[in-house]
Coordinates of C-alpha atoms and ligand atoms in Angstrom, one line a residue:
M1 CA 41.4 118.5 -40.3
N2 CA 40.5 117.8 -43.9
M3 CA 36.8 118.0 -44.7
N4 CA 36.9 115.1 -47.1
E5 CA 38.1 112.8 -44.3
L6 CA 35.1 113.5 -42.1
A7 CA 31.8 111.6 -42.2
F8 CA 28.6 113.4 -41.3
L9 CA 25.2 112.3 -40.2
V10 CA 22.4 114.7 -40.8
A11 CA 19.2 114.1 -38.8
E12 CA 16.4 116.5 -40.0
D13 CA 12.8 115.7 -40.8
H14 CA 12.2 118.6 -43.1
D15 CA 13.1 117.4 -46.6
F16 CA 14.1 120.7 -48.1
Q17 CA 16.2 121.7 -45.1
R18 CA 17.9 118.4 -45.0
R19 CA 18.8 118.5 -48.7
T20 CA 20.1 122.1 -48.2
L21 CA 22.3 121.0 -45.3
V22 CA 23.7 118.1 -47.3
R23 CA 24.5 120.4 -50.2
I24 CA 26.2 122.9 -48.0
L25 CA 28.4 120.1 -46.5
Q26 CA 29.2 118.8 -50.0
N27 CA 30.2 122.3 -51.1
M28 CA 32.5 122.4 -48.1
G29 CA 34.3 119.4 -49.5
V30 CA 32.6 116.7 -47.4
K31 CA 32.6 113.3 -49.2
T32 CA 30.5 111.2 -46.7
V33 CA 27.1 112.4 -45.6
Y34 CA 24.4 110.0 -44.2
E35 CA 20.8 111.3 -44.0
A36 CA 18.0 110.5 -41.6
A37 CA 14.5 112.0 -41.3
D38 CA 14.0 111.2 -37.7
G39 CA 15.9 110.0 -34.6
R40 CA 15.1 106.4 -35.1
S41 CA 16.7 106.1 -38.5
A42 CA 19.6 108.3 -37.4
L43 CA 20.2 105.8 -34.6
E44 CA 20.2 102.9 -37.1
I45 CA 22.8 104.6 -39.2
F46 CA 24.8 105.5 -36.1
R47 CA 24.8 102.0 -34.7
D48 CA 25.7 100.4 -38.0
P49 CA 29.3 99.2 -37.4
G50 CA 30.1 99.5 -41.1
R51 CA 29.5 103.3 -41.0
Q52 CA 31.8 105.5 -38.9
V53 CA 30.3 108.9 -38.1
D54 CA 32.5 111.8 -36.9
I55 CA 30.0 114.6 -36.7
I56 CA 26.3 114.5 -36.2
I57 CA 24.1 117.4 -37.1
S58 CA 20.8 117.0 -35.5
D59 CA 17.5 118.8 -35.4
L60 CA 15.6 118.7 -32.0
D61 CA 12.0 118.7 -33.1
M62 CA 11.5 115.6 -35.2
P63 CA 8.6 113.0 -35.4
E64 CA 8.8 109.5 -33.9
M65 CA 12.1 109.9 -32.0
D66 CA 13.0 113.5 -31.3
G67 CA 16.5 115.0 -31.1
M68 CA 16.6 114.8 -27.3
E69 CA 15.9 111.0 -27.2
F70 CA 18.4 110.5 -30.1
I71 CA 21.1 112.3 -28.2
R72 CA 20.4 110.2 -25.1
H73 CA 21.0 107.0 -27.1
V74 CA 24.1 108.4 -28.6
G75 CA 25.4 109.4 -25.2
E76 CA 24.6 106.0 -23.7
A77 CA 26.4 104.2 -26.5
G78 CA 29.5 106.0 -25.2
V79 CA 30.8 106.4 -28.8
Q80 CA 33.1 109.2 -29.7
A81 CA 31.1 111.4 -32.1
S82 CA 30.8 115.1 -32.0
L83 CA 27.5 116.9 -32.3
I84 CA 26.1 120.1 -33.8
L85 CA 22.5 121.0 -32.8
S86 CA 20.5 122.7 -35.5
S87 CA 17.2 124.2 -34.3
A88 CA 14.8 127.0 -34.8
L89 CA 13.7 126.7 -31.1
E90 CA 14.3 129.3 -28.5
R91 CA 17.7 129.9 -27.1
T92 CA 17.0 128.9 -23.5
L93 CA 15.7 125.6 -24.6
I94 CA 18.7 124.9 -26.8
A95 CA 20.9 125.9 -23.8
S96 CA 19.4 123.3 -21.6
V97 CA 19.8 120.6 -24.3
E98 CA 23.4 121.7 -24.6
T99 CA 23.9 121.1 -20.9
M100 CA 22.2 117.7 -21.2
T101 CA 24.4 116.8 -24.1
R102 CA 27.6 117.6 -22.2
A103 CA 26.3 115.6 -19.2
Y104 CA 26.1 112.5 -21.5
G105 CA 29.8 113.1 -22.3
I106 CA 29.1 114.0 -25.9
N107 CA 31.5 116.4 -27.5
L108 CA 29.2 119.3 -28.4
L109 CA 30.6 121.6 -31.1
G110 CA 27.7 124.0 -30.7
A111 CA 24.3 125.0 -31.9
V112 CA 23.2 126.7 -35.2
D113 CA 19.9 128.4 -35.6
K114 CA 17.9 127.9 -38.8
P115 CA 18.4 128.6 -41.6
V116 CA 21.8 126.9 -41.5
T117 CA 24.3 128.6 -43.7
A118 CA 27.8 127.5 -44.8
K119 CA 29.4 130.3 -42.7
K120 CA 27.7 129.3 -39.4
L121 CA 28.5 125.7 -40.0
A122 CA 32.1 126.2 -40.9
S123 CA 33.0 127.9 -37.6
L124 CA 31.5 125.0 -35.6
V125 CA 33.1 122.2 -37.7
G126 CA 36.4 124.1 -37.4
A127 CA 36.3 123.3 -33.6
Y128 CA 36.2 119.6 -34.3
R129 CA 39.1 117.5 -32.9
P130 CA 39.4 113.8 -33.6
A131 CA 38.5 111.3 -30.8
G132 CA 41.4 110.5 -28.5
V133 CA 42.4 114.1 -28.3
R134 CA 39.2 114.7 -26.4
T135 CA 38.3 113.6 -22.9
K136 CA 35.3 111.5 -22.2
R137 CA 33.2 111.2 -19.0
A138 CA 31.5 107.9 -19.7
P139 CA 31.1 105.6 -16.7
M140 CA 34.0 103.2 -16.3
E141 CA 33.9 99.5 -15.5
Q142 CA 34.4 99.0 -11.8
M143 CA 37.0 96.6 -10.4
P144 CA 35.6 93.9 -8.1
L145 CA 35.5 94.9 -4.5
A146 CA 37.3 91.8 -3.3
E147 CA 40.3 92.6 -5.6
I148 CA 40.2 96.3 -4.4
D149 CA 40.4 94.9 -0.8
E150 CA 43.5 92.8 -1.6
G151 CA 45.1 95.8 -3.3
I152 CA 44.6 98.0 -0.3
A153 CA 45.9 95.3 2.1
A154 CA 49.0 94.9 -0.2
G155 CA 49.7 98.7 -0.1
Q156 CA 49.2 99.1 -3.9
F157 CA 47.3 102.4 -3.6
E158 CA 49.3 105.6 -3.6
P159 CA 48.5 109.3 -4.1
F160 CA 50.0 110.9 -7.2
L161 CA 50.5 114.7 -7.0
Q162 CA 49.3 117.2 -9.5
P163 CA 50.9 120.7 -9.0
K164 CA 48.9 123.8 -8.2
V165 CA 50.5 127.1 -9.2
G166 CA 49.8 130.7 -8.4
M167 CA 48.7 132.8 -11.4
D168 CA 50.2 136.1 -10.5
N169 CA 53.8 134.9 -10.2
A170 CA 53.4 131.3 -11.5
K171 CA 55.1 129.9 -8.3
V172 CA 54.2 126.4 -7.3
T173 CA 52.0 126.6 -4.2
G174 CA 51.4 122.9 -3.7
A175 CA 49.6 120.0 -5.1
E176 CA 46.4 117.9 -5.1
A177 CA 46.7 114.2 -4.1
L178 CA 45.0 112.0 -6.6
V179 CA 44.9 108.3 -5.8
R180 CA 46.3 105.7 -8.2
W181 CA 46.3 101.9 -7.9
R182 CA 49.6 100.3 -8.9
H183 CA 48.2 97.0 -10.0
P184 CA 50.8 94.3 -10.3
E185 CA 49.3 93.0 -13.6
R186 CA 47.2 95.8 -15.0
G187 CA 49.5 98.7 -14.3
L188 CA 48.2 102.1 -13.1
I189 CA 44.5 102.1 -12.5
P190 CA 42.6 105.5 -12.3
P191 CA 40.2 106.4 -9.4
A192 CA 37.2 106.1 -11.7
A193 CA 37.6 102.4 -11.7
F194 CA 37.4 101.9 -8.0
I195 CA 36.1 105.0 -6.1
P196 CA 32.4 104.6 -7.2
A197 CA 32.5 100.9 -6.1
L198 CA 34.0 101.9 -2.7
E199 CA 31.6 104.7 -2.2
E200 CA 28.5 102.5 -3.0
N201 CA 29.6 99.9 -0.6
D202 CA 30.4 102.4 2.2
R203 CA 34.1 101.5 2.0
I204 CA 35.7 104.7 0.9
D205 CA 37.1 105.6 4.3
E206 CA 39.8 102.9 4.1
L207 CA 41.2 104.6 1.0
T208 CA 40.9 108.0 2.5
W209 CA 43.1 107.0 5.4
V210 CA 45.8 105.5 3.1
V211 CA 45.8 108.7 1.0
L212 CA 45.8 111.1 4.0
D213 CA 48.6 109.1 5.7
R214 CA 50.9 109.0 2.7
T215 CA 50.2 112.7 1.9
A216 CA 51.1 113.8 5.4
Q217 CA 54.2 111.6 5.2
T218 CA 55.2 113.4 1.9
V219 CA 54.6 116.9 3.4
R220 CA 56.8 115.9 6.3
K221 CA 59.6 114.8 3.9
W222 CA 59.3 118.2 2.1
Q223 CA 59.7 120.0 5.5
D224 CA 62.7 117.9 6.4
S225 CA 64.4 118.4 3.0
G226 CA 64.2 122.2 3.3
R227 CA 63.8 122.3 -0.5
I228 CA 60.4 123.8 -0.5
N229 CA 58.5 125.7 2.1
G230 CA 54.9 126.6 2.9
H231 CA 53.4 124.3 0.3
T232 CA 49.9 122.8 0.8
V233 CA 48.6 119.5 -0.4
S234 CA 44.9 118.9 -1.1
V235 CA 43.2 115.6 -0.2
N236 CA 39.8 114.7 -1.6
L237 CA 37.2 113.8 1.0
S238 CA 34.0 112.0 0.1
L239 CA 30.9 113.5 1.6
K240 CA 30.1 110.1 2.9
T241 CA 33.2 110.1 5.1
L242 CA 31.9 113.2 6.9
N243 CA 28.8 111.5 8.2
D244 CA 30.8 109.9 11.0
P245 CA 31.1 112.7 13.7
K246 CA 34.6 111.3 14.8
V247 CA 36.2 111.9 11.4
A248 CA 37.5 115.4 12.1
D249 CA 39.5 114.0 15.1
H250 CA 40.9 111.1 13.1
I251 CA 42.1 113.5 10.4
T252 CA 43.6 115.8 12.9
E253 CA 45.4 112.9 14.7
C254 CA 46.7 111.5 11.5
V255 CA 48.3 114.7 10.4
R256 CA 49.7 115.5 13.8
R257 CA 51.3 112.1 14.0
H258 CA 53.5 113.0 11.1
G259 CA 54.4 116.4 12.7
V260 CA 52.6 118.3 10.0
A261 CA 50.6 121.5 10.7
A262 CA 46.9 121.4 9.8
N263 CA 47.2 124.4 7.6
R264 CA 49.5 122.4 5.2
I265 CA 46.5 120.3 4.3
V266 CA 43.4 121.4 2.3
L267 CA 40.4 119.1 2.2
E268 CA 38.5 119.1 -1.0
I269 CA 34.8 118.2 -0.8
T270 CA 32.6 117.4 -3.8
E271 CA 28.9 117.3 -3.5
T272 CA 28.1 114.2 -5.6
A273 CA 24.9 113.6 -3.7
A274 CA 22.9 115.7 -1.3
M275 CA 24.3 115.9 2.2
T276 CA 22.6 113.0 4.0
D277 CA 23.5 113.8 7.5
V278 CA 23.8 117.6 7.5
A279 CA 24.4 118.0 11.2
H280 CA 27.3 115.5 11.3
C281 CA 28.9 116.9 8.2
L282 CA 28.7 120.5 9.5
E283 CA 30.1 119.5 12.9
N284 CA 33.1 117.8 11.2
L285 CA 33.7 120.6 8.8
S286 CA 33.5 123.3 11.5
R287 CA 35.9 121.3 13.7
L288 CA 38.4 120.8 10.8
R289 CA 38.3 124.5 10.0
M290 CA 38.8 125.3 13.7
K291 CA 41.9 123.1 13.8
G292 CA 43.3 125.0 10.8
F293 CA 42.7 122.8 7.8
G294 CA 41.8 124.5 4.5
L295 CA 38.4 123.6 3.2
S296 CA 37.8 123.6 -0.6
I297 CA 34.5 123.3 -2.4
D298 CA 35.4 121.0 -5.3
D299 CA 33.8 120.9 -8.8
F300 CA 32.1 124.2 -8.1
G301 CA 29.2 124.8 -10.4
T302 CA 28.2 121.1 -10.9
G303 CA 26.7 120.1 -7.5
Y304 CA 23.2 119.9 -6.4
S305 CA 23.2 123.0 -4.3
S306 CA 26.6 124.5 -4.4
M307 CA 25.3 127.9 -3.5
Q308 CA 23.5 126.5 -0.4
Q309 CA 26.6 124.7 0.7
L310 CA 28.7 127.9 0.3
A311 CA 26.4 129.7 2.6
R312 CA 26.7 127.3 5.5
V313 CA 30.2 125.6 5.3
P314 CA 33.3 127.6 6.4
Y315 CA 35.1 127.1 3.1
T316 CA 38.5 128.8 2.4
E317 CA 38.8 127.8 -1.3
L318 CA 36.6 127.5 -4.3
K319 CA 37.6 125.1 -7.1
I320 CA 35.9 125.8 -10.4
D321 CA 35.0 122.7 -12.2
Q322 CA 37.0 121.9 -15.3
S323 CA 33.9 121.9 -17.5
F324 CA 33.8 125.7 -17.1
V325 CA 37.6 126.1 -17.6
M326 CA 38.4 124.0 -20.7
G327 CA 37.9 126.1 -23.8
A328 CA 36.8 129.2 -21.9
A329 CA 39.0 131.4 -24.0
S330 CA 36.9 130.5 -27.1
E331 CA 33.5 130.2 -25.5
A332 CA 31.7 133.3 -24.3
R333 CA 29.2 131.4 -22.1
L334 CA 32.0 129.7 -20.2
R335 CA 33.7 133.0 -19.7
V336 CA 30.6 134.4 -18.1
M337 CA 30.4 131.5 -15.7
L338 CA 34.0 132.0 -14.8
E339 CA 33.6 135.7 -14.2
S340 CA 30.6 135.3 -11.9
S341 CA 32.2 132.4 -9.9
M342 CA 35.2 134.6 -9.5
Q343 CA 33.2 137.5 -8.3
L344 CA 31.3 135.3 -5.8
A345 CA 34.6 133.9 -4.4
D346 CA 36.0 137.4 -4.2
K347 CA 33.0 138.7 -2.1
L348 CA 33.3 135.6 0.2
G349 CA 37.0 136.0 0.5
L350 CA 37.8 132.6 -0.9
T351 CA 40.9 131.5 -2.9
V352 CA 39.9 130.6 -6.4
V353 CA 41.5 127.6 -8.1
A354 CA 40.8 126.7 -11.7
E355 CA 41.2 123.0 -12.6
G356 CA 41.5 121.5 -16.0
V357 CA 43.7 124.3 -17.5
E358 CA 44.9 122.6 -20.7
T359 CA 45.9 125.4 -23.0
H360 CA 47.9 128.6 -22.9
D361 CA 44.9 130.6 -24.1
D362 CA 42.8 129.4 -21.1
W363 CA 45.7 130.1 -18.8
K364 CA 45.9 133.7 -20.1
L365 CA 42.2 134.3 -19.8
L366 CA 42.1 133.1 -16.2
Q367 CA 45.1 135.3 -15.4
Q368 CA 43.2 138.3 -16.9
L369 CA 40.1 137.4 -14.8
G370 CA 42.2 137.4 -11.6
C371 CA 42.0 133.7 -10.8
H372 CA 44.4 132.9 -8.0
K373 CA 45.7 129.4 -8.8
A374 CA 45.6 127.0 -11.6
Q375 CA 45.9 123.2 -12.0
G376 CA 45.8 121.2 -15.2
Y377 CA 47.7 119.4 -18.0
F378 CA 49.0 122.7 -19.3
I379 CA 51.1 122.9 -16.1
A380 CA 51.6 119.2 -15.3
R381 CA 49.9 115.9 -15.1
P382 CA 49.6 114.1 -11.8
M383 CA 53.0 112.5 -11.0
P384 CA 54.4 110.0 -8.4
A385 CA 55.0 111.8 -5.1
E386 CA 58.8 111.2 -5.3
E387 CA 59.1 113.2 -8.5
F388 CA 57.4 116.3 -7.2
L389 CA 60.3 118.2 -5.7
D390 CA 62.5 117.8 -8.8
W391 CA 59.5 118.9 -11.0
A392 CA 58.9 122.0 -8.7
E393 CA 62.5 123.1 -8.9
Q394 CA 62.6 123.0 -12.7
W395 CA 59.2 124.4 -13.4
A396 CA 59.3 127.5 -15.6
P397 CA 56.2 129.7 -15.8
P398 CA 54.6 130.2 -19.2
R399 CA 55.2 133.5 -20.9
Ligands
C2E401 P1 38.8 115.7 -9.1 O1 39.0 115.9 -7.6 O2 37.9 116.7 -9.8 O3 40.3 115.8 -9.7 C1 40.6 116.3 -10.9 C2 40.7 115.3 -12.0 O4 40.9 115.9 -13.2 C3 41.8 114.3 -11.8 O5 41.4 113.1 -12.4 C4 42.9 114.9 -12.7 O6 43.9 114.0 -13.1 C5 42.1 115.4 -13.8 N1 42.8 116.6 -14.5 C6 43.6 117.5 -13.9 N2 44.0 118.4 -14.8 C7 43.4 118.1 -16.0 C8 43.4 118.6 -17.3 O7 44.0 119.6 -17.6 N3 42.6 118.0 -18.2 C9 41.9 116.9 -17.9 N4 41.2 116.3 -18.9 N5 41.8 116.3 -16.7 C10 42.6 116.9 -15.7 P2 41.7 111.7 -11.6 O8 43.0 111.7 -11.0 O9 41.3 110.6 -12.6 O10 40.6 111.7 -10.4 C11 39.3 111.6 -10.7 C12 38.4 111.9 -9.5 O11 38.6 110.9 -8.5 C13 38.8 113.2 -8.7 O12 38.3 114.3 -9.4 C14 38.3 112.9 -7.4 O13 36.9 113.2 -7.3 C15 38.4 111.4 -7.2 N6 39.6 111.1 -6.4 C16 40.9 111.0 -6.7 N7 41.6 110.7 -5.6 C17 40.7 110.6 -4.6 C18 40.9 110.2 -3.2 O14 42.0 110.0 -2.7 N8 39.7 110.1 -2.5 C19 38.5 110.4 -3.0 N9 37.4 110.3 -2.2 N10 38.3 110.7 -4.3 C20 39.4 110.8 -5.1
CA402 CA1 39.6 117.4 -6.2
CA403 CA1 36.8 118.3 -10.6

């Protein structure tokens, strides 16, 4: 990335410090630097459609509108800008703002303590990648419920499969089923456009049955083909589904109907909201485990009370959230989170799966740390179920 192609916005109330920062940037070869003395004027510049900002450098403690509020507005605008925090405040406070920033889906390059120097700034700016290369977690517009209904009735929803591979021998161990809507006019629609709508309207179960049924069918085909053996497929279960005490039996029947053993299926559970009906959920989970299903705690590290859940649910697998995996090779803090999750899983005798492995560096780090399985774009993107066997047979482990 060429420095003279990047536009910066510097939000800093202290005149001398702001001018110093601007000068440092100019010495680094930057041509476009906008300046603001508080969050409000920074926001005006940011929102001006005539000015495109690539990197924001923002102080936290500013009059009128402080850095936290400014960051919130930037996050809610859903615009692809990267952020560097500059602050003289204590480390733990900056760390919590960092977490907040990431939760808004903003690409945080890091924090620099004051006084800011060219050297400190250069290493953070060096991590900048243009928008489009990055992933964003902004909320997505939901498809209308009536249209989703029609799609389900017409059989337009199908699970794609994303491979999971062992890290010690790089053998394919199975896949995760990730639902896609093959819309006749709009093409492939991702789950983010319909799962929240279904969950809010208590209609997620209909989709769960479609995915589970098609997944069991696929596993049965694999068995019959004799081409791969002993592979498991993970299916995502919404916590809401588990409120109905009959669900464990439905799941068991569905899988049995296809002549598939329960231990070929892993159920991934994400804690997106607190367990509403703890007793029913635990009854279902215990029964599913008793029948032989694998149980995975999904998005580990992001939930409300992951630790509490771990203590009471008979999990077999821990899936580390991608936010701790992406870029772990170059970020010490993420590495610490990975290490301690791994130790925890080890003590509890759980299989550890890292999701969101995008680079060879992250793959190598996870391997070193003793992670059991990996899933991510570095290995393969989710693919139509029919393509999986061919893919698995040609997969060559990274060296
Ligand atoms: P999840 O369970 O955390 O699934 C992982 C998501 O990360 C998938 O997004 C996958 O495509 C994506 N992913 C995998 N590897 C990488 C990577 O290396 N880099 C990046 N940037 N992303 C990666 P997808 O398919 O869009 O699914 C989103 C979420 O929708 C899932 O998150 C899951 O919570 C939900 N979902 C998907 N299928 C179902 C389903 O059948 N039932 C329910 N209840 N939820 C589902
Ligand atoms: Ca999952
Ligand atoms: Ca996840």
